[in-house]
Tab-separated table of C-alpha atoms and ligand atoms in Angstrom:
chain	number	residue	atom	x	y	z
A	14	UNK	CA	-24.219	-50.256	-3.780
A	15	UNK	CA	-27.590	-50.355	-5.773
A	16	UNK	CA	-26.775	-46.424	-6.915
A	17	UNK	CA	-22.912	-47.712	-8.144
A	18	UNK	CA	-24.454	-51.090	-9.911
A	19	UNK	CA	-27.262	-49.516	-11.570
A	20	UNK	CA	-24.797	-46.945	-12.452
A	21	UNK	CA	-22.588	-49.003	-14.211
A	22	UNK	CA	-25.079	-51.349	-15.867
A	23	UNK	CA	-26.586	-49.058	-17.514
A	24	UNK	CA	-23.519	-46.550	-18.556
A	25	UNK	CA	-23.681	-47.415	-22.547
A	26	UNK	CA	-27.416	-46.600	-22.705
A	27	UNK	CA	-28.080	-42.875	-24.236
A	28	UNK	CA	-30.541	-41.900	-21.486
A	29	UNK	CA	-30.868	-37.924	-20.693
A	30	UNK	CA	-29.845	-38.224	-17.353
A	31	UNK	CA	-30.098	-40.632	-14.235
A	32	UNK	CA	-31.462	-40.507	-11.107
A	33	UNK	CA	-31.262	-43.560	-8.382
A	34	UNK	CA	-32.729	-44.135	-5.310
A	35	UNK	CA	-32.360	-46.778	-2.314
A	36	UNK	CA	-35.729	-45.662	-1.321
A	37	UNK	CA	-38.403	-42.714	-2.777
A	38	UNK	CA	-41.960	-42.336	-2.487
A	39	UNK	CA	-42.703	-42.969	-6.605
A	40	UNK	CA	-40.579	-43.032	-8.901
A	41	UNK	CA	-43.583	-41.247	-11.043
A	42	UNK	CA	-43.854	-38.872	-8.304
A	43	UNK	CA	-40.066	-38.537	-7.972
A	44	UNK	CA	-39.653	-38.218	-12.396
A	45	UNK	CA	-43.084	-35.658	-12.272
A	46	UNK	CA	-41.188	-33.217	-9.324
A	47	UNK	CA	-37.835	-32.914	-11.583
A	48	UNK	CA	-39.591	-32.946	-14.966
A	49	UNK	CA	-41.127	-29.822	-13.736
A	50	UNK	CA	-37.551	-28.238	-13.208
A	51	UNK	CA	-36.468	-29.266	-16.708
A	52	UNK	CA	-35.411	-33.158	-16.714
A	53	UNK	CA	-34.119	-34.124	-20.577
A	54	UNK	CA	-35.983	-36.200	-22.642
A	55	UNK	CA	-35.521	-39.737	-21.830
A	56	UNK	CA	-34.568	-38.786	-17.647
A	57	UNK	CA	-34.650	-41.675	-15.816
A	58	UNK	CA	-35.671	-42.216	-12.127
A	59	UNK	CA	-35.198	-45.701	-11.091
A	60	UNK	CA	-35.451	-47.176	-6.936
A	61	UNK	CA	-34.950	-49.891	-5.168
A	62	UNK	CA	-37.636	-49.981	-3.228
A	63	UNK	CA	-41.028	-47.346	-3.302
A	64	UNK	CA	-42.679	-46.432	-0.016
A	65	UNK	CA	-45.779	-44.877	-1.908
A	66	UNK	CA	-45.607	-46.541	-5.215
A	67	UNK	CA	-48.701	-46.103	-7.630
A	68	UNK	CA	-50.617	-48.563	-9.391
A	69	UNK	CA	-53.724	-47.636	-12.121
A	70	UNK	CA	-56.725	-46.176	-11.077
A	71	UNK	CA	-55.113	-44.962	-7.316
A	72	UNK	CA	-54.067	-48.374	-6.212
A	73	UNK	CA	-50.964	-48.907	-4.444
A	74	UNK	CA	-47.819	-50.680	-5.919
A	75	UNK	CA	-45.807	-52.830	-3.682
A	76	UNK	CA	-42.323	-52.324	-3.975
A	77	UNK	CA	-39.945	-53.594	-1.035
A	78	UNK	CA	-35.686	-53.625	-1.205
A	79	UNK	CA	-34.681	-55.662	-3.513
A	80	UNK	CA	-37.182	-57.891	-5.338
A	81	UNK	CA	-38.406	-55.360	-7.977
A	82	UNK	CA	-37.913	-53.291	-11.009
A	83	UNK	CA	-39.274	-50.317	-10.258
A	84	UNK	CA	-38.484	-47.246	-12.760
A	85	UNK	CA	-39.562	-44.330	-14.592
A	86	UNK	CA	-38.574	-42.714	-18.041
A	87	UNK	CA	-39.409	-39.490	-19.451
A	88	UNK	CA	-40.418	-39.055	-23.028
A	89	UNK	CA	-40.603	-35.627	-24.632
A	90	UNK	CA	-43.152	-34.863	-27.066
A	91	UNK	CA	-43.344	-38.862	-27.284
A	92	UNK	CA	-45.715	-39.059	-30.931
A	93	UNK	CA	-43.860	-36.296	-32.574
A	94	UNK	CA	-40.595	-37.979	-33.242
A	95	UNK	CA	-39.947	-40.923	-35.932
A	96	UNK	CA	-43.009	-41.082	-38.248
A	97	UNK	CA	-45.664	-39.817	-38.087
A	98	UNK	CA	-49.426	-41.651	-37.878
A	99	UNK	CA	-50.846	-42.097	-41.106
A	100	UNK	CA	-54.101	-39.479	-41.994
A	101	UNK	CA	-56.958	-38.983	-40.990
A	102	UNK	CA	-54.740	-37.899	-37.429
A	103	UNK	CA	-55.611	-40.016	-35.242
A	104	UNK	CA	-56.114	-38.490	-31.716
A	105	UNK	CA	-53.393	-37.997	-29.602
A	106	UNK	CA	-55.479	-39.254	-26.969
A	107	UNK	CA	-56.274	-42.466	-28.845
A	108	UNK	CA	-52.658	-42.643	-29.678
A	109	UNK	CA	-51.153	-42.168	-26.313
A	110	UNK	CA	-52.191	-45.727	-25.398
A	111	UNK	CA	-49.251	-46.533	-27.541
A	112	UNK	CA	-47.073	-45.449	-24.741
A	113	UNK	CA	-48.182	-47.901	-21.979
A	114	UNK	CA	-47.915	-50.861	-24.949
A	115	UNK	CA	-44.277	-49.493	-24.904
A	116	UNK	CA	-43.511	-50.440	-21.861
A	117	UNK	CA	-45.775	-53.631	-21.858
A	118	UNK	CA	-43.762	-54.802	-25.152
A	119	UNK	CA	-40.430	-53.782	-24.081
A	120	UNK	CA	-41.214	-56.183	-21.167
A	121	UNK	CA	-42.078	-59.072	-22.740
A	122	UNK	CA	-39.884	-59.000	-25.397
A	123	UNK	CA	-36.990	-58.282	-22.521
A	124	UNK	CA	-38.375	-61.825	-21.127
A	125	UNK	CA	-38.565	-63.847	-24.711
A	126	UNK	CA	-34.638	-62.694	-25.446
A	127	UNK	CA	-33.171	-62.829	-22.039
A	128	UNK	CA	-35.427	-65.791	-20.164
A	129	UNK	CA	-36.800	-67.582	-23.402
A	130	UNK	CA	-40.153	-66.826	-21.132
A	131	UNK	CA	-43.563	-66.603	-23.539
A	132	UNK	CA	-45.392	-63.141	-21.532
A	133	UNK	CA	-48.576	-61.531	-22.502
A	134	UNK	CA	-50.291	-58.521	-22.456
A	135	UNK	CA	-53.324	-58.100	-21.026
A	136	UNK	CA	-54.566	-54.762	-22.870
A	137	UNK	CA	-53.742	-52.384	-21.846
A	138	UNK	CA	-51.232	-52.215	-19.036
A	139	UNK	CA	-50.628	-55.701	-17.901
A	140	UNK	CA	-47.603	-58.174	-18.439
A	141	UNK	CA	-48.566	-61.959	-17.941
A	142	UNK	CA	-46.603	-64.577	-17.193
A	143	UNK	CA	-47.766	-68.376	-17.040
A	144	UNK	CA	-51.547	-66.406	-16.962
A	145	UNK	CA	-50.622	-63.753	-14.044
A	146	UNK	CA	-49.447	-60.626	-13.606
A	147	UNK	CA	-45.555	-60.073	-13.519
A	148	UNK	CA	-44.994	-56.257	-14.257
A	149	UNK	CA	-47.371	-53.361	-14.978
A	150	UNK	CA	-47.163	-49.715	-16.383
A	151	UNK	CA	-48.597	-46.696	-15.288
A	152	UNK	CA	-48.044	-44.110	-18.359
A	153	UNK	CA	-49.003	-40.742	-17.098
A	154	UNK	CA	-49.139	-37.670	-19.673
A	155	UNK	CA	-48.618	-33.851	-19.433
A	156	UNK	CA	-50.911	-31.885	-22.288
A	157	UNK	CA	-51.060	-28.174	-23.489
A	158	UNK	CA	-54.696	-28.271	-24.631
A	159	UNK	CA	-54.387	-31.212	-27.028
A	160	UNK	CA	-51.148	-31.618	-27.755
A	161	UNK	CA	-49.098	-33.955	-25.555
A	162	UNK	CA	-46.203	-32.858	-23.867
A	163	UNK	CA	-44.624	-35.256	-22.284
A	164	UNK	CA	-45.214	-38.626	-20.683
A	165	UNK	CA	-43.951	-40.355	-17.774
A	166	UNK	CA	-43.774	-44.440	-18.569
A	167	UNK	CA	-43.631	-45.928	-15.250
A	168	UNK	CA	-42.879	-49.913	-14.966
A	169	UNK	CA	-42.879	-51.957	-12.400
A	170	UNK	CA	-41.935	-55.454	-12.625
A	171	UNK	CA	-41.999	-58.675	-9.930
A	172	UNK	CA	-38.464	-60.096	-9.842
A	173	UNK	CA	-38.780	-62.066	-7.018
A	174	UNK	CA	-41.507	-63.869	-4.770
A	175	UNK	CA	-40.585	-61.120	-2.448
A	176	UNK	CA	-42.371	-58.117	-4.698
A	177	UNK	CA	-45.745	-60.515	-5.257
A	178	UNK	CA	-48.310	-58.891	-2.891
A	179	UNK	CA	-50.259	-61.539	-0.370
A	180	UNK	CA	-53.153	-62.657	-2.632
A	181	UNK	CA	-55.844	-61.216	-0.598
A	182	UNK	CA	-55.171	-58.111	-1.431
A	183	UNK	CA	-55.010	-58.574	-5.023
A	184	UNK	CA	-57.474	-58.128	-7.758
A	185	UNK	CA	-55.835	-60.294	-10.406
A	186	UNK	CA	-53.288	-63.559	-9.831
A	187	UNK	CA	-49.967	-61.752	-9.543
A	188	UNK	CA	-46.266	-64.033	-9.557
A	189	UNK	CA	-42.586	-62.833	-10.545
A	190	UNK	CA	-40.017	-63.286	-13.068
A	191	UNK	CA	-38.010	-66.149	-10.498
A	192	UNK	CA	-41.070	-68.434	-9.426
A	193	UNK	CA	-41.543	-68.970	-13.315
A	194	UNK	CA	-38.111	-69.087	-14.127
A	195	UNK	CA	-37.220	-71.196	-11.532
A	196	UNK	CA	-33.522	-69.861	-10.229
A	197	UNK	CA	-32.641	-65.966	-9.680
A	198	UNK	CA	-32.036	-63.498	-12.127
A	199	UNK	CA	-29.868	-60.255	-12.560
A	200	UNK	CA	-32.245	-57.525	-11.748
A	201	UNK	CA	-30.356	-55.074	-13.196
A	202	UNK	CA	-29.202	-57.193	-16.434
A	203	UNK	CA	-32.899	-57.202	-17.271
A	204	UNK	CA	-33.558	-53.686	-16.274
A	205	UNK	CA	-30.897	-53.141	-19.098
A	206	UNK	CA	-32.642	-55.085	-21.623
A	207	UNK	CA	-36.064	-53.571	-20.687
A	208	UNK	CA	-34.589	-50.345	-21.513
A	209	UNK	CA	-33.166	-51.400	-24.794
A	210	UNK	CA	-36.193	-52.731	-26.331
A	211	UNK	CA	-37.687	-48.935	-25.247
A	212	UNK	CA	-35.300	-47.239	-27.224
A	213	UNK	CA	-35.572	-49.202	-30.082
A	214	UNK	CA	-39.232	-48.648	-30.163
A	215	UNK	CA	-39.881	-45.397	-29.163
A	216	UNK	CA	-39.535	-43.825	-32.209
A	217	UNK	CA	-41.615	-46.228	-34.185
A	218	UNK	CA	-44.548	-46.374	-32.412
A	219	UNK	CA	-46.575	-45.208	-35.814
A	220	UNK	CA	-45.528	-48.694	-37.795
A	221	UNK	CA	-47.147	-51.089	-38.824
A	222	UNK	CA	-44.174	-53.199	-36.715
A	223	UNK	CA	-45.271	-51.931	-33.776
A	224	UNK	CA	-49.076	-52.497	-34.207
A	225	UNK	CA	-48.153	-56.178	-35.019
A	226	UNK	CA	-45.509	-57.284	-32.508
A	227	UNK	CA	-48.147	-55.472	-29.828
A	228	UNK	CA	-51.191	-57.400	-31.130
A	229	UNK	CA	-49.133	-60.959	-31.513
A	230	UNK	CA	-48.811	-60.828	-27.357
A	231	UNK	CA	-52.257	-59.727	-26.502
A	232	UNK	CA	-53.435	-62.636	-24.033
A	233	UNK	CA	-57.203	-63.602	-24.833
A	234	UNK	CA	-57.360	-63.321	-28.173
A	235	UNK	CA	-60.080	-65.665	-29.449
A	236	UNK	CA	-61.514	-66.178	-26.161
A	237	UNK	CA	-64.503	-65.203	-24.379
A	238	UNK	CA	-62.922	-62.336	-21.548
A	239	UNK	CA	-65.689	-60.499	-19.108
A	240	UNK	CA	-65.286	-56.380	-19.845
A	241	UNK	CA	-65.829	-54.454	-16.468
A	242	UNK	CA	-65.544	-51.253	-15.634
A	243	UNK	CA	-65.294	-49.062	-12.500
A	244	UNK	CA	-66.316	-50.916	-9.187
A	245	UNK	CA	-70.129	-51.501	-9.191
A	246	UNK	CA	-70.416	-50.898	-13.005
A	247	UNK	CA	-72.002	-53.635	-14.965
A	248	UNK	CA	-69.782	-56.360	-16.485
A	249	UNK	CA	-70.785	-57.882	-19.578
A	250	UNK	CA	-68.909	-60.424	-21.734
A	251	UNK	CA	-67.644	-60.133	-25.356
A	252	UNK	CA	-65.061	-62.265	-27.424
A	253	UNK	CA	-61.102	-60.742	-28.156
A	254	UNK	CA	-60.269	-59.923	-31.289
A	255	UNK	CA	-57.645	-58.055	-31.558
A	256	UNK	CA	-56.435	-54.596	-32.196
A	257	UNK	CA	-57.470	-51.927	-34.492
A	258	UNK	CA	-55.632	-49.674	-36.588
A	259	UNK	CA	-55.559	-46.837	-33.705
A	260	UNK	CA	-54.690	-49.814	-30.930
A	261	UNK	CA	-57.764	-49.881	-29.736
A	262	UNK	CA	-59.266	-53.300	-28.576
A	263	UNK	CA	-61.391	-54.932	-31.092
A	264	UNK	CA	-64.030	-57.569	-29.479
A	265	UNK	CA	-67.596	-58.786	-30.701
A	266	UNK	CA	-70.580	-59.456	-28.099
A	267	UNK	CA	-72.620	-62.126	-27.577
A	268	UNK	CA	-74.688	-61.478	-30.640
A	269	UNK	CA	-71.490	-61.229	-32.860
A	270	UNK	CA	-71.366	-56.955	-32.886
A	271	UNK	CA	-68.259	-55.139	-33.286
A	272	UNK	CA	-67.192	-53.799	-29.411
A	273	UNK	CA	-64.189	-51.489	-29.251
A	274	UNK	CA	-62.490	-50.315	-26.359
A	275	UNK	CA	-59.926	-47.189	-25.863
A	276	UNK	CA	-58.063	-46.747	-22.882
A	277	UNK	CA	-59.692	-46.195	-20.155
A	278	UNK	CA	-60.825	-47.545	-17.164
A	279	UNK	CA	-61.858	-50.726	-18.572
A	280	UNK	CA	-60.427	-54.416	-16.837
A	281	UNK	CA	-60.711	-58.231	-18.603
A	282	UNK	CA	-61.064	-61.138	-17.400
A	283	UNK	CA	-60.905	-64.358	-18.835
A	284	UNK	CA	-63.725	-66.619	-18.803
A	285	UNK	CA	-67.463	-65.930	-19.694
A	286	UNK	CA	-69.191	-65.012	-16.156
A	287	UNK	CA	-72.774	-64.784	-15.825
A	288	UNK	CA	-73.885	-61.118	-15.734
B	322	BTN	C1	-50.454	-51.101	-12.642
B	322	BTN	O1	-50.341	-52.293	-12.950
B	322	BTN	O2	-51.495	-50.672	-12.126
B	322	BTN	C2	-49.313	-50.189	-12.940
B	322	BTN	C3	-48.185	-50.346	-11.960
B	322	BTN	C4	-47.036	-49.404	-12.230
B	322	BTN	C5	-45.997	-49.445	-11.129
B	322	BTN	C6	-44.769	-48.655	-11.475
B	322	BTN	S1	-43.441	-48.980	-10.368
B	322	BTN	C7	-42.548	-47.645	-11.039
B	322	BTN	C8	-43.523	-46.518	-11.272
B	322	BTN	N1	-43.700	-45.730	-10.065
B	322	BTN	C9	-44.934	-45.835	-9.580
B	322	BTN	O3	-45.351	-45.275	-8.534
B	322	BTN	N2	-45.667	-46.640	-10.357
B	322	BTN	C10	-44.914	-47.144	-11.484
């Protein structure tokens, strides 16, 4: 039933191949075990539910029957298509963040065209809705010293109030795509559209276009956020800017000094807590 809908929803998309699942551990895990025996560029695992779905950083993702998006697309050589990043060459490892704003803007923008719904990103990995988290990517990338390979863009998305974890176990407010909404949605007509906006994008991730329509949904911008890092790190507060040229995020402390932050294992929060 979920194979033969999913099936046919998304039969005029040019994806490498398909692979669908009542039930798998990941579909990272599950797109990571077949990459390694060849999957095409742009193979795509998706699931209806995940037993041992995987969050950023190690933490689980909840995914139960029929609430969720939960899906995973392959991308081949991912920065070497389409143009090409302007010189100096910017890193690939500064670039790849580009890859989990992908997914994060293919999300929103999903939302804005098929839900009229305003969503955010909270850099890097987030989508916010109404101020909480709604969907979230986990990009995962295979290198040969440092040139990357491939990458596995993993999205998860809350569809209904059954994906939203109980709040004690959560770090950040979560909610899903119906409480905001306010009536029920086709899962898999959004999946669809999600999809879409990838393939539109993936190529392009070197313009200027993409830099822009990423930076125009960054949540915080112009506010005061609280920049922690791992668990028991010290937190200290700094005002959003924006984005820089490499997608990096551009904030200023307390005294007014330029702050930037790449990808890594970085969280904000909005407000200005003490420190
Ligand atoms: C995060 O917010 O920490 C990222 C969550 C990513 C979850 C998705 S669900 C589909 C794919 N498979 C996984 O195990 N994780 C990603």
């Amino acid at each position: 039933m979920f194979r033969d809908s999913v099936t046919a929803q998304l039969a005029d998309l040019p994806l490498g191949d398909l692979r669908i699942f009542d039930t798998v551990d990941s579909t990272n895990d599950e797109l990571a075990r077949w990459a390694g025996q060849g999957a095409p560029d742009l193979a795509l695992v998706i699931a209806d539910a995940q037993t041992a779905g995987r969050g950023r950083q190690g933490r689980h993702w909840f995914t139960p029957p029929q609430a969720a998006l939960a899906f995973s697309l392959l991308l081949r050589h991912p920065l070497e298509a389409g143009d090409h990043f302007p010189a100096p060459q910017t890193a690939a490892s500064d670039q790849v963040g580009r890859l989990t704003a992908l997914g994060a803007l293919a999300v929103c923008q999903a939302l804005e065209s098929q839900y009229h719904l305003p969503a955010q990103i909270k850099w890097p990995n987030d989508v916010l809705l109404s101020g909480k988290k709604a969907a979230g990517i986990l990009a995962e990338a295979q290198w040969e010293n440092d040139r990357l390979l491939a990458v596995i863009l993993g999205l998860g998305v809350n569809i209904s109030p059954a994906a939203v974890p109980p709040a004690t176990s959560l770090i950040y407010p979560a909610t899903c795509v119906e409480t905001v909404l306010g009536y029920p949605v086709d899962r898999l007509n959004f999946l669809h559209a999600i999809l879409a906006q990838i393939l539109q994008w993936k190529d392009r991730l070197a313009e200027p276009a993409f830099l822009r329509a990423w930076e125009d949904r960054l949540a915080f911008r112009g506010e005061w956020v609280t920049v922690s890092g791992e668990t028991g790190q010290p937190t200290y507060p700094a005002r959003l800017l924006g984005l820089d040229e490499q997608g990096c995020l551009k904030l200023q402390d307390p005294l007014g000094r330029p702050v930037t932050l790449r990808v890594g294992e970085l969280h904000l929060r909005p407000g200005f807590e003490e420190v």
